Amino acid sequence: MAPRAGQPEQRGPLLPGLLLVAAALSRPAAPCPFQCYCFGGPKLLLRCASGAELRQPPRDVPPDARNLTIVGANLTVLRAAAFAGGDADGEEAAAAAGAVRLPLLSALRLTHNNIEVVEDGAFDGLPSLTALDLSHNPLRALGGGAFRGLPALHSLQLNHALARGGPTLLAALDAALAQLDELRLLGLAGNALSRLPPAALRLPRLEQLDARLNALWGLGPEELRALERDGGLPAPRLLLADNPLRCGCAARPLLAWLRNATERVPDARRLRCAAPRALRDRPFLDLDKARLGCADGDADGRGEEVELAGPELEASYVFFGLVLALIGLIFLMVLYLNRRGIQRWMRNLREACRDQMEGYHYRYEQDADPRRAPAPAAPAGSRATSPGLGF
């Protein structure tokens, strides 16, 4: 269709310009790393799952990457500035420690990568990182400055990652957590912890602490006080399900705290007693604080606790008595319904006993009859001297 008279031709110059803009928008900022998958969008997402072949974080991650996931690799050791090219030694590592190669990276997921050691400054060069997930790694050593240089970190997940490290790893974790003033979410589930890291309880902006599936016997007064916040800051929520709670006198502060702040522990109704044996699997919140006691000589509550006699124990005795009475009533009913058979059986038994006694009596009379007593034997040589023989 020809353009109207008086109108300039606009379609020709406009079309090439639109094609150039579309090409510029569709062109990636940098190529995707080898053996990784890149997903475009407002926030570039990379996923690398290279198995045992990937032993170091990829160096050719695009600088505009926002989310990086490495799963199932064999990283083993995260050295200083590992994501800023700091896997070398000497001057190159020192220079990499101050480099910023991924200024926009906000989420880093490193699960199931066989990571055993995280050195000091392993995440240097990631100033925008807000979420870090190291779950399901067999951590054995953690630098006290492993999380330094992460001023924006809000979420740290260490679920199922600390069970093999022992007390040394827990001490290093306490030092590393003390530097995360902006941390909101902390995951420590499944680590066989017998106590919570003190630094985790003192984080000023912590909103939720996941401590499920550990070996916590309970929380003491000092730990409960550390969970409180001053200055109007909200107190953190605490997840405690699937811990072997000892329901003795040492659990009284925790029970009182839970009843005054149930909303602080969303899974409070799932808490169960693991000891003593009389209270095993009992809901923790259903216990009476005044009835919880400790064994003699065990004031700290770490031994085998006992529960004082209370309404629950009395109710159990009443129930046991009712069961015994029901069993006795059933037994008497069975006897009544079978009274004829029982009488017949008693009569037969009596007759059998009488016949037996008569047999014994008859043999006794036979043995006691003097006429049936055997004659005494004659002495030797008496026949030769007897006068009646006429010899």
C-alpha positions as a Python dict, from the first residue, in 0.01 Angstrom:
ca = {
    (1, 'M'): (0, 0, 0),
    (2, 'A'): (151, 331, -106),
    (3, 'P'): (189, 607, 149),
    (4, 'R'): (-45, 897, 132),
    (5, 'A'): (61, 1221, -19),
    (6, 'G'): (234, 1450, 225),
    (7, 'Q'): (339, 1170, 472),
    (8, 'P'): (710, 1077, 501),
    (9, 'E'): (824, 716, 468),
    (10, 'Q'): (878, 591, 834),
    (11, 'R'): (869, 215, 810),
    (12, 'G'): (1207, 177, 649),
    (13, 'P'): (1425, 353, 912),
    (14, 'L'): (1216, 226, 1209),
    (15, 'L'): (1241, -145, 1137),
    (16, 'P'): (1623, -176, 1151),
    (17, 'G'): (1627, 18, 1478),
    (18, 'L'): (1379, -221, 1640),
    (19, 'L'): (1584, -519, 1525),
    (20, 'L'): (1898, -373, 1680),
    (21, 'V'): (1724, -311, 2014),
    (22, 'A'): (1581, -665, 2021),
    (23, 'A'): (1922, -812, 1943),
    (24, 'A'): (2082, -609, 2220),
    (25, 'L'): (1824, -722, 2475),
    (26, 'S'): (1839, -1089, 2377),
    (27, 'R'): (2217, -1109, 2368),
    (28, 'P'): (2356, -1257, 2699),
    (29, 'A'): (2600, -1046, 2892),
    (30, 'A'): (2851, -1335, 2906),
    (31, 'P'): (2860, -1697, 2793),
    (32, 'C'): (2734, -1965, 3028),
    (33, 'P'): (3010, -2158, 3212),
    (34, 'F'): (3101, -2502, 3088),
    (35, 'Q'): (2877, -2783, 3223),
    (36, 'C'): (2635, -2532, 3375),
    (37, 'Y'): (2285, -2428, 3283),
    (38, 'C'): (2192, -2062, 3259),
    (39, 'F'): (1837, -1935, 3276),
    (40, 'G'): (1778, -1578, 3165),
    (41, 'G'): (1532, -1335, 3315),
    (42, 'P'): (1534, -1038, 3546),
    (43, 'K'): (1772, -1234, 3769),
    (44, 'L'): (2014, -1463, 3591),
    (45, 'L'): (2008, -1815, 3737),
    (46, 'L'): (2294, -2063, 3700),
    (47, 'R'): (2281, -2427, 3797),
    (48, 'C'): (2596, -2640, 3788),
    (49, 'A'): (2576, -3011, 3863),
    (50, 'S'): (2894, -3165, 3730),
    (51, 'G'): (2945, -3448, 3978),
    (52, 'A'): (3301, -3534, 4079),
    (53, 'E'): (3445, -3344, 3779),
    (54, 'L'): (3382, -3004, 3938),
    (55, 'R'): (3638, -2954, 4215),
    (56, 'Q'): (3642, -2574, 4222),
    (57, 'P'): (3377, -2307, 4175),
    (58, 'P'): (3359, -2211, 3806),
    (59, 'R'): (3566, -1902, 3721),
    (60, 'D'): (3368, -1798, 3415),
    (61, 'V'): (3040, -1715, 3592),
    (62, 'P'): (2883, -1411, 3425),
    (63, 'P'): (2934, -1099, 3637),
    (64, 'D'): (2561, -1018, 3625),
    (65, 'A'): (2462, -1354, 3778),
    (66, 'R'): (2210, -1322, 4059),
    (67, 'N'): (2157, -1686, 4165),
    (68, 'L'): (2419, -1962, 4157),
    (69, 'T'): (2347, -2325, 4245),
    (70, 'I'): (2615, -2596, 4257),
    (71, 'V'): (2480, -2937, 4357),
    (72, 'G'): (2644, -3280, 4356),
    (73, 'A'): (2998, -3161, 4287),
    (74, 'N'): (3319, -3251, 4471),
    (75, 'L'): (3437, -2913, 4596),
    (76, 'T'): (3582, -3057, 4923),
    (77, 'V'): (3759, -2732, 5024),
    (78, 'L'): (3638, -2374, 4983),
    (79, 'R'): (3952, -2164, 4991),
    (80, 'A'): (3977, -1792, 5058),
    (81, 'A'): (3796, -1585, 4792),
    (82, 'A'): (3687, -1906, 4619),
    (83, 'F'): (3425, -1717, 4415),
    (84, 'A'): (3660, -1432, 4328),
    (85, 'G'): (3930, -1647, 4169),
    (86, 'G'): (4108, -1712, 4497),
    (87, 'D'): (4192, -2080, 4452),
    (88, 'A'): (4561, -2014, 4393),
    (89, 'D'): (4839, -1946, 4641),
    (90, 'G'): (5053, -1648, 4716),
    (91, 'E'): (5003, -1310, 4558),
    (92, 'E'): (4726, -1425, 4324),
    (93, 'A'): (4512, -1538, 4616),
    (94, 'A'): (4580, -1215, 4805),
    (95, 'A'): (4482, -1009, 4502),
    (96, 'A'): (4168, -1216, 4450),
    (97, 'A'): (4063, -1157, 4810),
    (98, 'G'): (4002, -791, 4730),
    (99, 'A'): (3841, -852, 4391),
    (100, 'V'): (3468, -838, 4325),
    (101, 'R'): (3382, -1064, 4032),
    (102, 'L'): (3015, -1123, 4117),
    (103, 'P'): (2885, -794, 4253),
    (104, 'L'): (2517, -881, 4194),
    (105, 'L'): (2512, -1240, 4326),
    (106, 'S'): (2244, -1259, 4596),
    (107, 'A'): (2178, -1633, 4641),
    (108, 'L'): (2440, -1910, 4659),
    (109, 'R'): (2334, -2272, 4707),
    (110, 'L'): (2612, -2529, 4766),
    (111, 'T'): (2429, -2840, 4891),
    (112, 'H'): (2548, -3202, 4856),
    (113, 'N'): (2898, -3104, 4739),
    (114, 'N'): (3117, -3301, 4984),
    (115, 'I'): (3252, -2977, 5133),
    (116, 'E'): (3468, -3056, 5437),
    (117, 'V'): (3664, -2732, 5492),
    (118, 'V'): (3556, -2369, 5463),
    (119, 'E'): (3852, -2137, 5507),
    (120, 'D'): (3854, -1780, 5634),
    (121, 'G'): (3719, -1540, 5374),
    (122, 'A'): (3584, -1815, 5150),
    (123, 'F'): (3303, -1584, 5036),
    (124, 'D'): (3504, -1265, 4993),
    (125, 'G'): (3403, -1073, 4684),
    (126, 'L'): (3028, -1132, 4722),
    (127, 'P'): (2906, -803, 4871),
    (128, 'S'): (2541, -854, 4767),
    (129, 'L'): (2500, -1209, 4894),
    (130, 'T'): (2182, -1240, 5103),
    (131, 'A'): (2122, -1620, 5109),
    (132, 'L'): (2383, -1893, 5158),
    (133, 'D'): (2300, -2264, 5178),
    (134, 'L'): (2570, -2516, 5284),
    (135, 'S'): (2332, -2790, 5392),
    (136, 'H'): (2410, -3160, 5352),
    (137, 'N'): (2788, -3121, 5345),
    (138, 'P'): (3020, -3316, 5580),
    (139, 'L'): (3187, -3010, 5732),
    (140, 'R'): (3484, -3088, 5954),
    (141, 'A'): (3660, -2750, 5976),
    (142, 'L'): (3525, -2397, 5960),
    (143, 'G'): (3731, -2081, 5981),
    (144, 'G'): (3633, -1827, 6241),
    (145, 'G'): (3620, -1570, 5960),
    (146, 'A'): (3449, -1792, 5705),
    (147, 'F'): (3153, -1554, 5671),
    (148, 'R'): (3340, -1227, 5686),
    (149, 'G'): (3272, -976, 5413),
    (150, 'L'): (2901, -1065, 5390),
    (151, 'P'): (2733, -752, 5522),
    (152, 'A'): (2400, -827, 5350),
    (153, 'L'): (2366, -1193, 5448),
    (154, 'H'): (2012, -1257, 5576),
    (155, 'S'): (1979, -1637, 5547),
    (156, 'L'): (2232, -1906, 5638),
    (157, 'Q'): (2141, -2273, 5611),
    (158, 'L'): (2369, -2533, 5776),
    (159, 'N'): (2121, -2819, 5805),
    (160, 'H'): (2275, -3168, 5826),
    (161, 'A'): (2625, -3025, 5793),
    (162, 'L'): (2782, -3009, 6142),
    (163, 'A'): (2741, -3357, 6287),
    (164, 'R'): (3096, -3473, 6205),
    (165, 'G'): (3289, -3169, 6322),
    (166, 'G'): (3274, -3216, 6697),
    (167, 'P'): (3333, -2947, 6963),
    (168, 'T'): (3608, -2776, 6760),
    (169, 'L'): (3372, -2708, 6471),
    (170, 'L'): (3103, -2575, 6707),
    (171, 'A'): (3351, -2332, 6864),
    (172, 'A'): (3454, -2207, 6519),
    (173, 'L'): (3088, -2175, 6419),
    (174, 'D'): (3022, -1963, 6725),
    (175, 'A'): (3303, -1726, 6624),
    (176, 'A'): (3185, -1715, 6261),
    (177, 'L'): (2824, -1638, 6351),
    (178, 'A'): (2922, -1349, 6575),
    (179, 'Q'): (3010, -1145, 6264),
    (180, 'L'): (2665, -1174, 6100),
    (181, 'D'): (2477, -884, 6255),
    (182, 'E'): (2218, -873, 5975),
    (183, 'L'): (2131, -1244, 5979),
    (184, 'R'): (1756, -1315, 5990),
    (185, 'L'): (1724, -1690, 5927),
    (186, 'L'): (1958, -1959, 6061),
    (187, 'G'): (1914, -2329, 5990),
    (188, 'L'): (2088, -2577, 6223),
    (189, 'A'): (1854, -2876, 6187),
    (190, 'G'): (1982, -3234, 6190),
    (191, 'N'): (2326, -3166, 6341),
    (192, 'A'): (2311, -3370, 6667),
    (193, 'L'): (2370, -3053, 6870),
    (194, 'S'): (2350, -3097, 7246),
    (195, 'R'): (2346, -2718, 7293),
    (196, 'L'): (2285, -2418, 7073),
    (197, 'P'): (2578, -2189, 6977),
    (198, 'P'): (2569, -1890, 7213),
    (199, 'A'): (2638, -1647, 6928),
    (200, 'A'): (2330, -1773, 6743),
    (201, 'L'): (2108, -1678, 7036),
    (202, 'R'): (2259, -1329, 7057),
    (203, 'L'): (2223, -1229, 6691),
    (204, 'P'): (2045, -892, 6714),
    (205, 'R'): (1821, -925, 6405),
    (206, 'L'): (1757, -1299, 6406),
    (207, 'E'): (1395, -1381, 6320),
    (208, 'Q'): (1398, -1762, 6309),
    (209, 'L'): (1631, -2033, 6436),
    (210, 'D'): (1570, -2387, 6312),
    (211, 'A'): (1705, -2634, 6572),
    (212, 'R'): (1496, -2941, 6486),
    (213, 'L'): (1633, -3296, 6476),
    (214, 'N'): (1916, -3232, 6720),
    (215, 'A'): (2014, -3378, 7059),
    (216, 'L'): (1891, -3093, 7278),
    (217, 'W'): (1779, -3199, 7625),
    (218, 'G'): (1619, -2859, 7675),
    (219, 'L'): (1706, -2492, 7714),
    (220, 'G'): (1844, -2346, 8034),
    (221, 'P'): (1759, -2010, 8192),
    (222, 'E'): (2067, -1844, 8037),
    (223, 'E'): (1971, -1957, 7687),
    (224, 'L'): (1613, -1841, 7732),
    (225, 'R'): (1731, -1500, 7851),
    (226, 'A'): (1961, -1472, 7547),
    (227, 'L'): (1659, -1516, 7319),
    (228, 'E'): (1499, -1199, 7454),
    (229, 'R'): (1566, -870, 7275),
    (230, 'D'): (1597, -516, 7403),
    (231, 'G'): (1533, -193, 7224),
    (232, 'G'): (1205, -294, 7063),
    (233, 'L'): (1357, -559, 6836),
    (234, 'P'): (1129, -862, 6778),
    (235, 'A'): (1231, -1183, 6952),
    (236, 'P'): (1322, -1474, 6721),
    (237, 'R'): (1105, -1776, 6656),
    (238, 'L'): (1249, -2112, 6754),
    (239, 'L'): (1184, -2455, 6598),
    (240, 'L'): (1253, -2738, 6846),
    (241, 'A'): (1062, -3045, 6726),
    (242, 'D'): (1225, -3391, 6729),
    (243, 'N'): (1466, -3322, 7014),
    (244, 'P'): (1502, -3571, 7306),
    (245, 'L'): (1371, -3347, 7583),
    (246, 'R'): (1434, -3453, 7943),
    (247, 'C'): (1115, -3376, 8132),
    (248, 'G'): (1256, -3321, 8480),
    (249, 'C'): (1319, -3026, 8708),
    (250, 'A'): (1567, -2879, 8457),
    (251, 'A'): (1281, -2848, 8206),
    (252, 'R'): (1068, -2624, 8429),
    (253, 'P'): (1210, -2292, 8293),
    (254, 'L'): (1150, -2404, 7934),
    (255, 'L'): (795, -2516, 8014),
    (256, 'A'): (712, -2183, 8180),
    (257, 'W'): (867, -1990, 7890),
    (258, 'L'): (669, -2188, 7631),
    (259, 'R'): (339, -2129, 7807),
    (260, 'N'): (403, -1755, 7818),
    (261, 'A'): (524, -1732, 7456),
    (262, 'T'): (374, -2022, 7262),
    (263, 'E'): (378, -1822, 6939),
    (264, 'R'): (758, -1806, 6963),
    (265, 'V'): (779, -2183, 6904),
    (266, 'P'): (547, -2275, 6613),
    (267, 'D'): (602, -2648, 6662),
    (268, 'A'): (554, -2645, 7042),
    (269, 'R'): (269, -2896, 7019),
    (270, 'R'): (507, -3146, 6860),
    (271, 'L'): (752, -3147, 7151),
    (272, 'R'): (768, -3485, 7325),
    (273, 'C'): (949, -3617, 7631),
    (274, 'A'): (1228, -3869, 7581),
    (275, 'A'): (1302, -3922, 7950),
    (276, 'P'): (1221, -4036, 8212),
    (277, 'R'): (1070, -4364, 8104),
    (278, 'A'): (738, -4292, 8274),
    (279, 'L'): (689, -3978, 8061),
    (280, 'R'): (828, -4101, 7732),
    (281, 'D'): (637, -3970, 7427),
    (282, 'R'): (420, -3749, 7649),
    (283, 'P'): (339, -3403, 7502),
    (284, 'F'): (568, -3154, 7674),
    (285, 'L'): (308, -2879, 7703),
    (286, 'D'): (61, -3113, 7878),
    (287, 'L'): (291, -3163, 8178),
    (288, 'D'): (240, -2998, 8515),
    (289, 'K'): (547, -2794, 8606),
    (290, 'A'): (493, -2845, 8979),
    (291, 'R'): (495, -3221, 8933),
    (292, 'L'): (830, -3244, 8757),
    (293, 'G'): (1110, -3359, 8984),
    (294, 'C'): (1466, -3484, 8970),
    (295, 'A'): (1625, -3798, 9103),
    (296, 'D'): (1797, -3780, 9441),
    (297, 'G'): (2136, -3612, 9421),
    (298, 'D'): (2071, -3485, 9068),
    (299, 'A'): (1994, -3118, 9109),
    (300, 'D'): (2102, -3022, 8757),
    (301, 'G'): (1843, -3248, 8602),
    (302, 'R'): (2083, -3435, 8373),
    (303, 'G'): (2020, -3777, 8521),
    (304, 'E'): (1712, -3995, 8518),
    (305, 'E'): (1435, -3763, 8627),
    (306, 'V'): (1132, -3880, 8814),
    (307, 'E'): (783, -3740, 8832),
    (308, 'L'): (618, -3691, 9163),
    (309, 'A'): (291, -3868, 9230),
    (310, 'G'): (13, -3662, 9088),
    (311, 'P'): (-337, -3685, 8943),
    (312, 'E'): (-207, -3862, 8631),
    (313, 'L'): (-40, -4135, 8837),
    (314, 'E'): (-347, -4177, 9057),
    (315, 'A'): (-567, -4206, 8749),
    (316, 'S'): (-342, -4480, 8616),
    (317, 'Y'): (-378, -4674, 8943),
    (318, 'V'): (-757, -4643, 8926),
    (319, 'F'): (-759, -4764, 8568),
    (320, 'F'): (-537, -5060, 8660),
    (321, 'G'): (-773, -5153, 8945),
    (322, 'L'): (-1072, -5140, 8712),
    (323, 'V'): (-898, -5370, 8468),
    (324, 'L'): (-822, -5621, 8744),
    (325, 'A'): (-1184, -5609, 8865),
    (326, 'L'): (-1308, -5675, 8512),
    (327, 'I'): (-1074, -5972, 8476),
    (328, 'G'): (-1195, -6113, 8810),
    (329, 'L'): (-1560, -6070, 8707),
    (330, 'I'): (-1499, -6253, 8381),
    (331, 'F'): (-1328, -6536, 8569),
    (332, 'L'): (-1620, -6574, 8811),
    (333, 'M'): (-1867, -6576, 8520),
    (334, 'V'): (-1672, -6853, 8350),
    (335, 'L'): (-1677, -7057, 8672),
    (336, 'Y'): (-2051, -7010, 8707),
    (337, 'L'): (-2126, -7113, 8350),
    (338, 'N'): (-1915, -7427, 8386),
    (339, 'R'): (-2024, -7520, 8738),
    (340, 'R'): (-2166, -7864, 8634),
    (341, 'G'): (-1851, -7961, 8455),
    (342, 'I'): (-1644, -7839, 8747),
    (343, 'Q'): (-1856, -8043, 8990),
    (344, 'R'): (-1817, -8353, 8773),
    (345, 'W'): (-1446, -8298, 8754),
    (346, 'M'): (-1423, -8253, 9131),
    (347, 'R'): (-1623, -8571, 9190),
    (348, 'N'): (-1402, -8774, 8957),
    (349, 'L'): (-1097, -8633, 9125),
    (350, 'R'): (-1233, -8722, 9468),
    (351, 'E'): (-1314, -9079, 9359),
    (352, 'A'): (-971, -9121, 9208),
    (353, 'C'): (-811, -9000, 9528),
    (354, 'R'): (-1030, -9238, 9736),
    (355, 'D'): (-938, -9538, 9519),
    (356, 'Q'): (-576, -9450, 9552),
    (357, 'M'): (-599, -9417, 9929),
    (358, 'E'): (-786, -9750, 9956),
    (359, 'G'): (-510, -9918, 9761),
    (360, 'Y'): (-251, -9775, 9993),
    (361, 'H'): (-457, -9887, 10297),
    (362, 'Y'): (-494, -10242, 10164),
    (363, 'R'): (-120, -10282, 10104),
    (364, 'Y'): (-53, -10145, 10452),
    (365, 'E'): (-282, -10406, 10611),
    (366, 'Q'): (-117, -10685, 10412),
    (367, 'D'): (225, -10574, 10518),
    (368, 'A'): (118, -10542, 10885),
    (369, 'D'): (-37, -10900, 10912),
    (370, 'P'): (194, -11115, 11140),
    (371, 'R'): (83, -11435, 10971),
    (372, 'R'): (230, -11318, 10647),
    (373, 'A'): (559, -11230, 10807),
    (374, 'P'): (848, -11446, 10676),
    (375, 'A'): (1000, -11713, 10918),
    (376, 'P'): (1342, -11630, 11056),
    (377, 'A'): (1629, -11823, 10901),
    (378, 'A'): (1774, -12119, 11106),
    (379, 'P'): (2130, -12077, 11229),
    (380, 'A'): (2401, -12279, 11056),
    (381, 'G'): (2459, -12640, 11199),
    (382, 'S'): (2129, -12656, 11388),
    (383, 'R'): (2010, -12975, 11202),
    (384, 'A'): (2311, -13176, 11323),
    (385, 'T'): (2250, -13106, 11693),
    (386, 'S'): (1868, -13125, 11697),
    (387, 'P'): (1752, -13404, 11947),
    (388, 'G'): (1446, -13490, 11739),
    (389, 'L'): (1647, -13631, 11453),
    (390, 'G'): (1780, -13931, 11660),
    (391, 'F'): (2137, -13895, 11566),
}
